[in-house]
Every structure is written in structure tokens, then in C-alpha cells.
Coordinates of C-alpha atoms in Angstrom, one line a residue:
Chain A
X1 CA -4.0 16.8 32.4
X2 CA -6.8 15.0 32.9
X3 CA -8.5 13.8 30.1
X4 CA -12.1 13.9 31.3
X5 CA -11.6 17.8 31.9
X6 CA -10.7 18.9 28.5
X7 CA -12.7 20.4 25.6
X8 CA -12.4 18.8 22.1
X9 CA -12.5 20.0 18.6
X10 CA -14.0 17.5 15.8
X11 CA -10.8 17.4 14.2
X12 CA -9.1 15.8 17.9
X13 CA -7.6 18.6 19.0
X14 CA -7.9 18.6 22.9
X15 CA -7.8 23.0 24.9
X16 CA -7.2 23.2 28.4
X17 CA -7.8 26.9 29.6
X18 CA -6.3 28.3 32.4
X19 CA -5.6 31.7 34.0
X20 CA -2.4 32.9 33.1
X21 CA -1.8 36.5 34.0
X22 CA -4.9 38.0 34.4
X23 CA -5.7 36.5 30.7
X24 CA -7.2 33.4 29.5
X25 CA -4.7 30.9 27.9
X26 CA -5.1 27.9 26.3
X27 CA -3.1 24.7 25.8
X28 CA -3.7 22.6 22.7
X29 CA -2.7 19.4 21.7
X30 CA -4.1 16.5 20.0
X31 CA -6.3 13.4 21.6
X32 CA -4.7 10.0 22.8
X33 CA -8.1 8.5 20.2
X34 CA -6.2 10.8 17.2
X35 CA -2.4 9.5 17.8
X36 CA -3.3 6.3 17.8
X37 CA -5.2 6.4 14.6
X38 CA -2.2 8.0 13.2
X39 CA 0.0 5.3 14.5
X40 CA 3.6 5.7 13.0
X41 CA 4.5 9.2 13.4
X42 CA 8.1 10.1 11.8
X43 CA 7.3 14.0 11.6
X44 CA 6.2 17.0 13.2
X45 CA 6.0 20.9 12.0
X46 CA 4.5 24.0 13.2
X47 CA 3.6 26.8 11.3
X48 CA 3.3 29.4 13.4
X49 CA 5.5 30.7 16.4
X50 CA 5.3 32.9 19.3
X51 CA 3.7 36.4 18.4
X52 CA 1.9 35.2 15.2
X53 CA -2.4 35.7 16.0
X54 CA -4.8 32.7 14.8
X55 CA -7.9 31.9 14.4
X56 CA -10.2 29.1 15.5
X57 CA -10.1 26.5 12.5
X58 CA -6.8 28.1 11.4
X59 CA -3.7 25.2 10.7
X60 CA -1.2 25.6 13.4
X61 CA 1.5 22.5 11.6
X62 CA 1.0 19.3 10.5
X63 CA 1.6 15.7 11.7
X64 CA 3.2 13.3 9.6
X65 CA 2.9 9.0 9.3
X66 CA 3.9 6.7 7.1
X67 CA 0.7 6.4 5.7
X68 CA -0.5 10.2 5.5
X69 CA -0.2 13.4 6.3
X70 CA -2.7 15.3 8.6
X71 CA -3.3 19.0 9.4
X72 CA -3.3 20.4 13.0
X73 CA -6.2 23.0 13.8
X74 CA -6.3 25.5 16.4
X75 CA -9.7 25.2 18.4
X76 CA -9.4 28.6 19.5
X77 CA -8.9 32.3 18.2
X78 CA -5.9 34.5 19.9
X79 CA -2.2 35.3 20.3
X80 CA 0.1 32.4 20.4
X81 CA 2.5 32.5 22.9
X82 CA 4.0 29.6 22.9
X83 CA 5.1 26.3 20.8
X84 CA 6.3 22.7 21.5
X85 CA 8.8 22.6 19.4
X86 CA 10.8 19.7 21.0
X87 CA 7.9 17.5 20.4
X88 CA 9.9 17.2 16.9
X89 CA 12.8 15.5 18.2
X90 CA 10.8 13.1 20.2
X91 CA 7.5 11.9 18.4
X92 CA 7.3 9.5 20.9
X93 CA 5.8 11.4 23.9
X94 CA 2.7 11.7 21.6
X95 CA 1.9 8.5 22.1
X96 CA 3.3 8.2 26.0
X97 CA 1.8 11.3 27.2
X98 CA -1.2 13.0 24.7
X99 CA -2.5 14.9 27.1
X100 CA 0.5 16.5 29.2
X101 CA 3.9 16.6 28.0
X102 CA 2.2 16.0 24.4
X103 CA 1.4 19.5 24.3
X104 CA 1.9 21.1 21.3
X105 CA 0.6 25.3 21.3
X106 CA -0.5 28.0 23.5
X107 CA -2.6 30.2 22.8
X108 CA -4.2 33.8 24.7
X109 CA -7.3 33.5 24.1
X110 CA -8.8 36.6 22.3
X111 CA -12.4 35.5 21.3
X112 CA -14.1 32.9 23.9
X113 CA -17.0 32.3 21.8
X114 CA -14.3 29.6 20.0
X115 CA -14.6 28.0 23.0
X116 CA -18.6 27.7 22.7
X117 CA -18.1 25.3 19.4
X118 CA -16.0 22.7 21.5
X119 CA -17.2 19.4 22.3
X120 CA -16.9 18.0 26.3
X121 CA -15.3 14.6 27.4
X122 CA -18.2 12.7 26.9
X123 CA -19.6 13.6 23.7
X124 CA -16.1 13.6 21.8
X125 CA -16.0 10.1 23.2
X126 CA -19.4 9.6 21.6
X127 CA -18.0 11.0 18.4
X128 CA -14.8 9.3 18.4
X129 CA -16.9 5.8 19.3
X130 CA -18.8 6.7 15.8
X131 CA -15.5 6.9 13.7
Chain B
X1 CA -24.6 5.3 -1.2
X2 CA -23.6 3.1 1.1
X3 CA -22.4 -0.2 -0.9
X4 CA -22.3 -3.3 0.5
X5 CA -18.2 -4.4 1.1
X6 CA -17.4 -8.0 -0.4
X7 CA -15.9 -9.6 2.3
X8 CA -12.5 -12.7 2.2
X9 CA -13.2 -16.0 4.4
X10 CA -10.5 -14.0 6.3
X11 CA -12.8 -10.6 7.0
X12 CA -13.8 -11.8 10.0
X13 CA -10.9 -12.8 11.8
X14 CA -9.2 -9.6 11.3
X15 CA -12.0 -7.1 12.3
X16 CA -12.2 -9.6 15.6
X17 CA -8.1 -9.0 16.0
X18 CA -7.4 -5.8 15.7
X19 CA -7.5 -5.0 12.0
X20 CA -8.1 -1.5 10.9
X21 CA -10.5 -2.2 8.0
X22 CA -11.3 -0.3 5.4
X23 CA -12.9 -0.4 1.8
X24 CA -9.9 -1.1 -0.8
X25 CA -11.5 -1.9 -4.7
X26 CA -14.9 -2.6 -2.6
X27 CA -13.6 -5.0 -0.7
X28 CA -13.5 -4.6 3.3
X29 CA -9.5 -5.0 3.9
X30 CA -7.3 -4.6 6.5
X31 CA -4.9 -1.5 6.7
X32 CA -2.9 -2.8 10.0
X33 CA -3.7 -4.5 12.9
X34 CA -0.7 -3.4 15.5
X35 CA 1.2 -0.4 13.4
X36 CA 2.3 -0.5 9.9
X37 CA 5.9 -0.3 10.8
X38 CA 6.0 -3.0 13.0
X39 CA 3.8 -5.3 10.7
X40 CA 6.8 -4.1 7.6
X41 CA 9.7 -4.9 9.7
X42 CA 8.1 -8.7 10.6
X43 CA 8.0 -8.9 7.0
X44 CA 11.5 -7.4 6.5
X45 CA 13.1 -10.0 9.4
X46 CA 10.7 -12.9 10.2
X47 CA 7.2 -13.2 8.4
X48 CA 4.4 -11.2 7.8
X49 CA 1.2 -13.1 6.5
X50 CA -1.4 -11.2 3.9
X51 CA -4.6 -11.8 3.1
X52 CA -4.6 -11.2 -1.0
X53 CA -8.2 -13.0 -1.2
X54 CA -9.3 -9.9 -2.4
X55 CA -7.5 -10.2 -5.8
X56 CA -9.4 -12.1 -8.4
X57 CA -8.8 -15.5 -9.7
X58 CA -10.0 -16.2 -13.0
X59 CA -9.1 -20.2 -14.7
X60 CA -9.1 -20.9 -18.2
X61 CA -9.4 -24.4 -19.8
X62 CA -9.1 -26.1 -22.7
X63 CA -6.5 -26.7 -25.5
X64 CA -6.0 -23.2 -26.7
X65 CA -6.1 -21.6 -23.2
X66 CA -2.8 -20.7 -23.3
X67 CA -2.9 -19.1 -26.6
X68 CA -6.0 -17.2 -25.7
X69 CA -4.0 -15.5 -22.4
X70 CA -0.8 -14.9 -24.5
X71 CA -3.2 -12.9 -27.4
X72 CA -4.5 -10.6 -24.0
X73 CA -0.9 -9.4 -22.8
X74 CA 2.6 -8.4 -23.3
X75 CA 4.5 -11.0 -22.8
X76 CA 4.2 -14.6 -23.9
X77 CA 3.1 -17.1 -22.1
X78 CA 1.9 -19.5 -24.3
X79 CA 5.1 -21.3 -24.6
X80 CA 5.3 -21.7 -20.2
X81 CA 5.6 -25.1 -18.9
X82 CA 3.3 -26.4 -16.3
X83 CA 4.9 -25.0 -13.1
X84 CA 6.0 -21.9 -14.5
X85 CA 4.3 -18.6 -13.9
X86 CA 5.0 -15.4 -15.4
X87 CA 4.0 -11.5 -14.5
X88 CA 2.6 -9.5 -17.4
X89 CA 0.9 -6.9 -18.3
X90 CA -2.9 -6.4 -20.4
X91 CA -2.9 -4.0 -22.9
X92 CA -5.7 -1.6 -24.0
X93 CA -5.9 -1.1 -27.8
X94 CA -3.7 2.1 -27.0
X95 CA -0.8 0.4 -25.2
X96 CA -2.2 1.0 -22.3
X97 CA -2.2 -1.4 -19.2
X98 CA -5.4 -2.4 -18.0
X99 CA -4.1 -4.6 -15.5
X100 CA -0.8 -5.9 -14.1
X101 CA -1.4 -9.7 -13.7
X102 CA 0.3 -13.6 -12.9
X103 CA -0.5 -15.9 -15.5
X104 CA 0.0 -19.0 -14.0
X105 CA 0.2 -22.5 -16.3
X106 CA -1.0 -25.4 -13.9
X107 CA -1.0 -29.2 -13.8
X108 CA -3.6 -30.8 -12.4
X109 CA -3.7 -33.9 -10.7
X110 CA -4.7 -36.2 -13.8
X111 CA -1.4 -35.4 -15.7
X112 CA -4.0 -32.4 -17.6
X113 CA -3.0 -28.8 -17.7
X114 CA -5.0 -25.3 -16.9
X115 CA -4.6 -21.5 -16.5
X116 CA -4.8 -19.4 -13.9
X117 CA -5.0 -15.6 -14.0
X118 CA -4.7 -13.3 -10.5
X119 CA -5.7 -10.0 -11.2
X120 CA -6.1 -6.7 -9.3
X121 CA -9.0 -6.6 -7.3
X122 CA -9.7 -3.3 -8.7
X123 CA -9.8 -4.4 -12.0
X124 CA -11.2 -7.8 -12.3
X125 CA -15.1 -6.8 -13.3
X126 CA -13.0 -4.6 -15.9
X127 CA -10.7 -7.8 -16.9
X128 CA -14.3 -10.3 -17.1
X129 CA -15.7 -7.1 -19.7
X130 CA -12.6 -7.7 -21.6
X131 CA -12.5 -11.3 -21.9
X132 CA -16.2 -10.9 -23.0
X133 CA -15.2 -8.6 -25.8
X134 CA -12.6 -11.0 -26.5
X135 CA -14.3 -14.1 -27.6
X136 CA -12.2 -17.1 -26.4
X137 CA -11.8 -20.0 -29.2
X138 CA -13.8 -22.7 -29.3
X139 CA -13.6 -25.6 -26.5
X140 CA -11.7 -22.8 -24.0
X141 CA -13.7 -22.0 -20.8
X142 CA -13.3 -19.4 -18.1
X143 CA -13.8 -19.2 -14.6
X144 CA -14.4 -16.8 -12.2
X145 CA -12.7 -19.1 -8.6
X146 CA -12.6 -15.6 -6.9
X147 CA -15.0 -16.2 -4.3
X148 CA -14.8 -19.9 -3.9
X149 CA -10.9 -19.6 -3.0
X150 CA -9.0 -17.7 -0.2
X151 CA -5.6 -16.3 -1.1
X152 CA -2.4 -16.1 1.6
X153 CA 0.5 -14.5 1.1
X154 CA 3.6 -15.8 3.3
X155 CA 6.5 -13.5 2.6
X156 CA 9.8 -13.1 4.6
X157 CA 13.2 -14.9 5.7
X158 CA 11.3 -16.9 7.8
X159 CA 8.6 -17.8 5.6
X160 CA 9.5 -21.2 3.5
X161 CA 10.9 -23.0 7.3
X162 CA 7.1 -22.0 8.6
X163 CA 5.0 -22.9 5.6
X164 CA 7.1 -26.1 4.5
X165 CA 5.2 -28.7 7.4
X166 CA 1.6 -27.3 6.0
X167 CA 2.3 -27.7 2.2
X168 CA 3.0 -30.9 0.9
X169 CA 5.2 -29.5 -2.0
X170 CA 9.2 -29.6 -1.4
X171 CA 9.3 -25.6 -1.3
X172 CA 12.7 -25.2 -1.0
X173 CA 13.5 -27.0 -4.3
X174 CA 10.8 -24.5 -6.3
X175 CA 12.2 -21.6 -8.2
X176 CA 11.0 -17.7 -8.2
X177 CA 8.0 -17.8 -10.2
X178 CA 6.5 -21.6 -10.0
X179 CA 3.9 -23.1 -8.7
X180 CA 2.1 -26.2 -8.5
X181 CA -1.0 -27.9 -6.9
X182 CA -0.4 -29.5 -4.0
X183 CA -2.0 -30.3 -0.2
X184 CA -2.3 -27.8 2.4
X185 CA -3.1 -28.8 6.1
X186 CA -4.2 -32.2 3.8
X187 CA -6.6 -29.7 1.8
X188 CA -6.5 -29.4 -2.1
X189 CA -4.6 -26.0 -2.9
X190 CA -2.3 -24.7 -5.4
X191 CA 1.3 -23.1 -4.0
X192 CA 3.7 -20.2 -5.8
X193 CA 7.1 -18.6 -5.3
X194 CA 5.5 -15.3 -5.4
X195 CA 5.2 -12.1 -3.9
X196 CA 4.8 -8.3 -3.2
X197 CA 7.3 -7.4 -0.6
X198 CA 10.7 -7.9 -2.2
X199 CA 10.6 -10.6 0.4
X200 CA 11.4 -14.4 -0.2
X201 CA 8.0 -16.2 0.2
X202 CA 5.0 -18.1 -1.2
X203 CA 1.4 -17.2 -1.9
X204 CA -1.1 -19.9 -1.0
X205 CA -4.6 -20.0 -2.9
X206 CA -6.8 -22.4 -0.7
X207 CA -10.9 -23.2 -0.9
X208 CA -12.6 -20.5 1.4
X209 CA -14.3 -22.8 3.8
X210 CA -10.6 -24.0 5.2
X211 CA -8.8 -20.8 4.6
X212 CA -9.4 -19.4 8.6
X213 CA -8.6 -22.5 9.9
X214 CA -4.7 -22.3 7.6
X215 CA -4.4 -18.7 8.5
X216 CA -4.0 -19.0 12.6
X217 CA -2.6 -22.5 12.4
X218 CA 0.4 -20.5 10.6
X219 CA -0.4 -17.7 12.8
X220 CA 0.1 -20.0 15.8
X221 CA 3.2 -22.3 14.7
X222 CA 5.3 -18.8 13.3
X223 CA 4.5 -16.8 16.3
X224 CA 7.8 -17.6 18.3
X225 CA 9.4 -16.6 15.2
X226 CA 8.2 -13.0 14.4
X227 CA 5.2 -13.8 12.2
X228 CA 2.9 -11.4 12.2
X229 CA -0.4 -10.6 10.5
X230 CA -0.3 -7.6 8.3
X231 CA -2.2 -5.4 6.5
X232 CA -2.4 -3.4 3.3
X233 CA -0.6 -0.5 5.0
X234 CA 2.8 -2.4 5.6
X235 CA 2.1 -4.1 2.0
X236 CA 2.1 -0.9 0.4
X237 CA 5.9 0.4 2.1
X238 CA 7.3 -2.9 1.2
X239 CA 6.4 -3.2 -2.4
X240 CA 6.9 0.8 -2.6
X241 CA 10.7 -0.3 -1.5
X242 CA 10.9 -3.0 -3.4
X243 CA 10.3 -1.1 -6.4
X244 CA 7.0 -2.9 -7.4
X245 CA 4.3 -0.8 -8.9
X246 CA 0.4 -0.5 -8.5
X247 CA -2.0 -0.5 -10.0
X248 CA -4.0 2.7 -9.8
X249 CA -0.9 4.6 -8.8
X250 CA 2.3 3.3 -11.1
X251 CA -0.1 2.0 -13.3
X252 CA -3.0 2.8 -15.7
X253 CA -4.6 3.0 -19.1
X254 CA -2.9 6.0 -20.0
X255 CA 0.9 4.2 -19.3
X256 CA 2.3 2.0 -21.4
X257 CA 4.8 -0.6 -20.1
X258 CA 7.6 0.7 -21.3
X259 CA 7.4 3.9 -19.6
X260 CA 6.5 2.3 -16.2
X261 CA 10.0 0.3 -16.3
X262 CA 8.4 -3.4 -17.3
X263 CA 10.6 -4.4 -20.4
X264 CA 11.3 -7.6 -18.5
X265 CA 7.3 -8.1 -19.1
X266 CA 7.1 -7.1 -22.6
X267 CA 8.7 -10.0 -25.0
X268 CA 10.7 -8.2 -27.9
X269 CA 8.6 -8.8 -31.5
X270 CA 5.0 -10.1 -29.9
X271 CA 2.7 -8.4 -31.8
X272 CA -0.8 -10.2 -31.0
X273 CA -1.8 -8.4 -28.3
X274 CA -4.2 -5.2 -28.4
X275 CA -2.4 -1.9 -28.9
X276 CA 0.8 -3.9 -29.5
X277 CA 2.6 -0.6 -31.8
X278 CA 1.6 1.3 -29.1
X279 CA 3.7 -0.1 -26.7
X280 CA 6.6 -0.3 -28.8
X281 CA 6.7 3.0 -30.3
X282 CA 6.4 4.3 -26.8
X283 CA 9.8 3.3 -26.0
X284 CA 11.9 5.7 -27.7
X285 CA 9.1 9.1 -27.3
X286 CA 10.9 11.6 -25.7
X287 CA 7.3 13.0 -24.8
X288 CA 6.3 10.5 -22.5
X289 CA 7.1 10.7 -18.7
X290 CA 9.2 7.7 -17.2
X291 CA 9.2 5.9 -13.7
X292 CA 12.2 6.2 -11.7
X293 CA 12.8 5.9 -7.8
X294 CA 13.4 9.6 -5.5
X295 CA 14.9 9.2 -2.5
X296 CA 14.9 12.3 -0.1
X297 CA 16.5 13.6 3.5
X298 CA 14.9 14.2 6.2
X299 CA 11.1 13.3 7.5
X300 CA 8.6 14.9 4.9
X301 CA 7.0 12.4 2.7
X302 CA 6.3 12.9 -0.8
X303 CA 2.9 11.6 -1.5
X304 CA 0.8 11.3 -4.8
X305 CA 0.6 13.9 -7.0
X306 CA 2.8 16.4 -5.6
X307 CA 5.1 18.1 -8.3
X308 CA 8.7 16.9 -8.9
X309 CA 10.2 20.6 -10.2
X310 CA 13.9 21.7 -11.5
X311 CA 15.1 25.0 -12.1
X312 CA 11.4 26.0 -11.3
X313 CA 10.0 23.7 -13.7
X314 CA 7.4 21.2 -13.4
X315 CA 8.7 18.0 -14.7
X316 CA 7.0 15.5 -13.1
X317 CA 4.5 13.9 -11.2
X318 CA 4.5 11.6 -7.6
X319 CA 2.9 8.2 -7.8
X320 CA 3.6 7.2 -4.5
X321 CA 5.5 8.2 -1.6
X322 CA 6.6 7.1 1.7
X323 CA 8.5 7.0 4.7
X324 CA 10.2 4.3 4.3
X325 CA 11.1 1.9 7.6
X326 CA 13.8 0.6 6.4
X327 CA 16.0 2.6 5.1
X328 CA 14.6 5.5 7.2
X329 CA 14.1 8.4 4.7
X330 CA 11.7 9.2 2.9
X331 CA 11.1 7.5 -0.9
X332 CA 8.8 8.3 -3.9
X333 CA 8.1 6.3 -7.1
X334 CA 7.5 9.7 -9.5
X335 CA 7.0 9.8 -13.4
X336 CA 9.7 12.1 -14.9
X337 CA 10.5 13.5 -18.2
X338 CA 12.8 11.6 -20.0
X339 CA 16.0 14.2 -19.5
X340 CA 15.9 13.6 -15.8
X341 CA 15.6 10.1 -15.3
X342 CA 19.6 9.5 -15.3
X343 CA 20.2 8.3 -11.8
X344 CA 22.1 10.5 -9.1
X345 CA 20.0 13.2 -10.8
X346 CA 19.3 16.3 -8.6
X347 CA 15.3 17.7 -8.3
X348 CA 13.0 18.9 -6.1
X349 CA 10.0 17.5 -5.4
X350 CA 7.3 20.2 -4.1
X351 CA 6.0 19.4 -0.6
X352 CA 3.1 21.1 0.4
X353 CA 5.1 24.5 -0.3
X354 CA 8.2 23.2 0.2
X355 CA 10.8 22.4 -2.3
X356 CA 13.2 19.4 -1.0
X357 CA 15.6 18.2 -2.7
X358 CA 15.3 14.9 -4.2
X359 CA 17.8 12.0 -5.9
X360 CA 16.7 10.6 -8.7
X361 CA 17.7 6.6 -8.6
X362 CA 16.8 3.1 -10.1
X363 CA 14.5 1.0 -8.6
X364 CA 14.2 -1.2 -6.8
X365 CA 15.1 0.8 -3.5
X366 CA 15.6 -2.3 -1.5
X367 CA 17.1 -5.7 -2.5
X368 CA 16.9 -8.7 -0.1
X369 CA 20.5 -10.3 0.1
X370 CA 20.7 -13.3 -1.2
X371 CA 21.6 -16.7 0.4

């Protein structure tokens, strides 16, 4: 995925929506700016599965360093049909591949006005240039 | 507020290389410059360099110097030769520590002898209050050096072969807890067997003016073999493995020595310390918590202040957790009720919701092997 064509939540999760189906799906997963802030990942866990609904802001798993542990937010509200959850085995294509095979949830998107709150390429840069 | 971050003669050269800084005790530190991991494991097989600057540095001179330190803390110091330095702990008038510290006794160049106290950075306006409410005896005079020295922590297999060309001092021939003056790159300093990483090592105090200059000339001559600038993050894991407390976490003016583990700090019958009963009677009460090691399976990391729980009971409390890279599974220092301190114990410790199962063992988790 390219980078520049994503949305971003503050908390560094990246949503790529596409049309799947007639619906609106998105694909979530967290910034290349976020992983290496984390730096040292030794864990990964989701907390919701196929099926289960969420809501924008809701915590979809969590993300685990040496140094702390951080929550993972969904940016959007829907049905989630489907998780990564290989990425546990190998941590390592967080930091090789953020944006593609990083992936970590699907989501059908239920509510668009989620999408409304999301920041574009250049002003998460902006943002992340602040931190 | 914003407050103004005190800054080492080294703050500089790490926010220009890398370094992740961050306010630690009001000081602008680094937390890691490549990734904690990598910085530990240096230190683990080659040498990882620290900047400790941030910790304070208070002298004391005079005749009855030594006598004044050994009335402030737990163990006695008054009888140390020159060279000799020894960990110890200051007491609050309720057993209490109010800091973990090194009392170093020093010769100086004119055959004379002086103190030297390194103390948390977190603590040192608190350990200056003290001394004031203190009054030291006539003709002894303290010192605040903090500012007007840099201090360098050289730790790892590697370290003694890389310092030994820049330090006049034969460090090879000095024991675990010495020191002396001596020249570094031809400047005045004052070298130690000491350390915070379970690591073999030295810690260098140098004047602040050629601190920057010492740092990358080791920097430079250890590079081809493995050592490595690293920050607070990595120093953290490898005292956490090496069973060493901190202050703030282990440690604090509610805990008395005993229960964090430091006998070896407390000298049996010294009573001239505040809070001295305190500390003693806290020994044998079955009502206060005790530190012990937990080791765990898998990936989830304990952290600070989760619950440790058996049989769905809260028994006690996390004071720091990590993943540890060395031995690859997660590892907690927690304070446990006395009943469940036995090591090989089985608890849980609550993770976020989760209980995992825990094994309670003695500290230190990781022991360097010995030459």
C-alpha cells in the first residue's frame, strides 16, 4: 500500500478502504512512524475476531516491547471480518512491511462518518513531525 | 509547566546521534539511540557506554567526613580505606530508604583523603535537604561536584581491554568496588570498579569540559569491538536482570532494606543511623511484603503495579517488569508477602486481565560467569 494514500488516526493507526463486495471494507494496521517508536516488539494480541462489531476508538489488541505496552485502536466503526493473526509469529514484518503485509484487521465499514475524523498523509506527517 | 531539562556535557552529543531523549528526574536523558535490545546485548557481549552524569555527586572533607557519612546510612563506612567504596543505603527516621547510594573514600594526590557520595539523580535535592537537617561536625565541608563533573559508565566483557590505554590506573589489578584518582586521556579524574548491568566494568567521573571529547574517543577505539552507546532503556533490562533495584520502583521511603533484599548493605549492630530499630525490627515482620525475582512463559510482560494473585488472592505487587533479552522470557522484580517468597513458588501475576503463571525465584536473574 502506498503510504501517501492512506488515512491516519492520532493514535498511528493507518485504514485503507476499498470495495469489497458491494460494501466498504477497511484495512488497518499501524504507521512505519509508530513501529519504530516502539522499536523491540516481542508480542502481539488481538482482541477481537471475525464476526465481533466495533467501534471507532474501540481496542482491537495490544502491541507489546520491552519497554511498554501499547493499545491498538480501530479508526473505524463496523463488522470485522478479518484478523492478522500470523503477524504474532512474525513480529518482524512490522517493521519490514508497515503498510502491506503488516496488516493487522479488517473491518466492513458500517458508519463512514469514522472516516470523517481521520487525518490525510500530509497532516499525520505534520503531527508525527510534532511528537 | 514546561520546566526547563538540566542537561550532562554529554546532552548534546546524543540528541545529535540518534538518542531518544526524554525527561528522567528532570534531566534530558537518553532512552536508546539504535533499539534497546541491541544497545543490552552490546553490553551483555562487548561494551555498552552510559552516560550516568545525571546522578549527583556530592564530596565531603575534613577529619570527621567519614564519620558524618557512616551516622547518614546503613552500613559502615567509616572504617573504609582509601580505595574502597561501598553501596549503602540512607535511612529515613522510619527505616525507610531515602536513597540507595556509593560512598566512595578517596585519596588525593597529596597523600590526603576525601569522600565522595553518588546519589540518585531523583533524589539528590532531597539528599542536600537532609544533609542540611543534619548538621555536619565542625571543620567537615560538603560539596555539590554534580555539575562541574561528567560521569561514564563502561560496563561489559570488553570493557577494562578498551578503557585500560585512556586511564592511567592499572585496572585490571583493582577489585569490585575500588576506586582511585587517576588520569584520563592525561585529564584529572577519579576511576571505580562499579556498575549497574551485572556486567564487569568501570565508571569514570571526569570534569565536564573534557567529558565529550573521552566519550567518542572510547566510542571510536571500541567500535570494532561491539561498543556501543546506550541508553537508560537497555540500562534498565540489564540491572532488572541483574537483580539490582531502583530507586522509585524497588525502592522508597516506605521500604526498609531488609525487605528489599540489602542485608549485605546493612552492618549487623550499627545503630547511629536515623530510624535504625526500624530497620531491624523489620526483619522478622511477617506483615511486610518482600522482594523476590518472577520469572514467566511466554511474551506478556509484567509491568509495575500489576497484581501478583494466588488462589485468587492478592498477595502482591510488580515493581518492575520486562522482557528480558537475554534469557528471552519475560521477568518481574514483585514485592510478596512473606509466605510466598520460598523460591520455585507457583503464582500468578495479573496481566491486564490475564492471570499467567509466574515462578517465584532469587535474584539476581542473570550472573556473568566468571573468569
Amino acid at each position: 500500500m502506498n503510504p501517501q494514500e492512506l488515512l491516519y488516526a492520532e493514535t498511528h493507526e493507518w485504514v485503507a478502504v476499498a470495495e469489497e463486495g458491494g460494501a466498504k471494507v477497511a484495512t488497518v494496521g499501524i504507521s512505519d512512524f509508530a513501529v519504530e517508536a516502539l522499536t523491540d516488539l516481542v508480542y502481539i494480541q488481538f482482541s477481537k475476531s471475525g464476526g465481533d462489531s466495533v467501534s471507532a476508538g474501540d481496542a482491537f489488541g495490544e502491541v507489546e516491547s520491552v519497554k511498554a505496552v501499547s493499545d491498538l485502536y480501530s479508526p473505524v466503526t463496523g463488522e470485522v471480518v478479518a484478523v492478522h493473526d500470523k503477524l504474532a509469529d512474525k513480529l518482524e514484518t512490522l517493521g519490514d512491511d508497515p503498510f502491506g503485509e503488516g496488516w493487522m484487521l479488517k473491518v466492513k465499514i458500517a458508519d463512514e462518518s469514522s472516516l470523517g475524523k481521520l487525518m490525510d498523509y500530509d497532516a499525520y506527517k505534520k503531527m508525527c513531525a510534532e511528537q | 509547566m514546561t520546566q526547563t531539562l538540566l542537561t550532562t556535557p554529554l546532552t548534546q552529543w546524543h540528541a545529535g546521534h540518534g538518542g531518544r531523549m526524554v525527561d528522567f528526574a528532570g534531566w534530558s536523558m537518553p532512552v536508546q539511540y539504535t533499539s534497546i535490545v541491541e544497545e543490552h546485548n552490546a553490553t551483555r557481549n562487548a561494551v555498552g557506554m552510559f552516560d550516568i552524569s545525571h546522578m549527583g555527586r556530592l564530596r565531603l572533607d575534613g577529619e570527621a567526613a567519614g564519620e558524618y557519612l557512616d551516622s547518614l546510612v546503613t552500613r559502615r563506612v567509616v572504617d573504609a580505606k582509601p580505595g574502597r567504596i561501598r553501596y549503602a543505603l540512607v535511612t529515613n527516621n522510619h527505616g525507610g530508604i531515602r536513597d540507595d547510594v556509593l560512598v566512595y573514600h578517596l585519596q588525593d594526590a597529596t597523600g590526603g583523603s576525601y569522600w565522595l557520595m553518588v546519589v540518585n539523580a531523583g533524589n539528590r535535592e532531597k539528599i542536600l535537604g537532609w544533609i542540611n537537617e543534619h548538621p555536619m561536625p565542625a571543620g567537615v565541608t560538603m560539596s555539590d561536584l554534580t555539575m562541574d563533573w561528567a560521569m561514564i559508565a563502561v560496563q561489559g566483557p570488553k570493557a577494562l581491554p578498551l578503557l585500560q590505554p585512556l586511564v592511567e590506573a592499572d585496572l585490571a589489578s583493582m577489585k569490585y568496588y575500588t576506586g582511585c584518582e587517576t588520569k584520563v586521556a592525561g585529564h584529572g579524574g577519579i576511576v571505580s570498579r562499579t556498575g549497574y548491568t551485572g556486567e564487569d566494568g568501570c565508571e569514570l567521573i571526569v570534569g565536564a569540559n573534557v567529558a565529550a571529547q573521552i566519550w567518542e574517543s572510547l566510542l571510536e577505539s571500541g567500535c570494532d569491538a561491539g561498543a556501543q552507546a546506550a541508553g537508560l532503556g537497555a540500562r534498565d533490562t540489564l540491572r532488572l536482570e541483574a537483580g539490582m533495584p531502583l530507586y522509585g520502583h524497588e525502592l522508597n521511603e516506605e521500604i526498609t532494606p531488609l525487605q528489599a533484599g540489602l542485608s549485605f548493605a546493612v552492618t549487623k549492630g550499627k545503630i547511629n543511623h536515623p530510624g535504625a530499630d526500624q530497620v531491624f525490627s523489620s526483619a522478622d515482620d511477617p506483615s511486610l511484603p518482600r522482594l523476590v525475582g518472577l520469572r514467566l512463559e511466554g511474551k506478556r510482560v509484567p509491568r509495575e503495579g500489576y497484581n501478583v494473585v494466588s488462589n485468587g488472592e492478592q498477595i502482591g505487587t510488580v515493581s518492575s517488569g520486562t522482557f528480558s533479552p537475554t534469557m528471552q522470557c519475560p521477568l518481574a522484580m514483585a514485592y510478596l508477602s512473606p509466605a510466598h517468597t520460598d523460591p520455585g513458588t507457583k503464582v500468578h501475576v495479573d496481566v491486564r486481565g490475564s492471570e499467567l503463571p509466574a515462578t517465584v525465584e532469587k535474584l539476581p536473574f542473570y550472573k556473568r560467569e566468571k573468569e
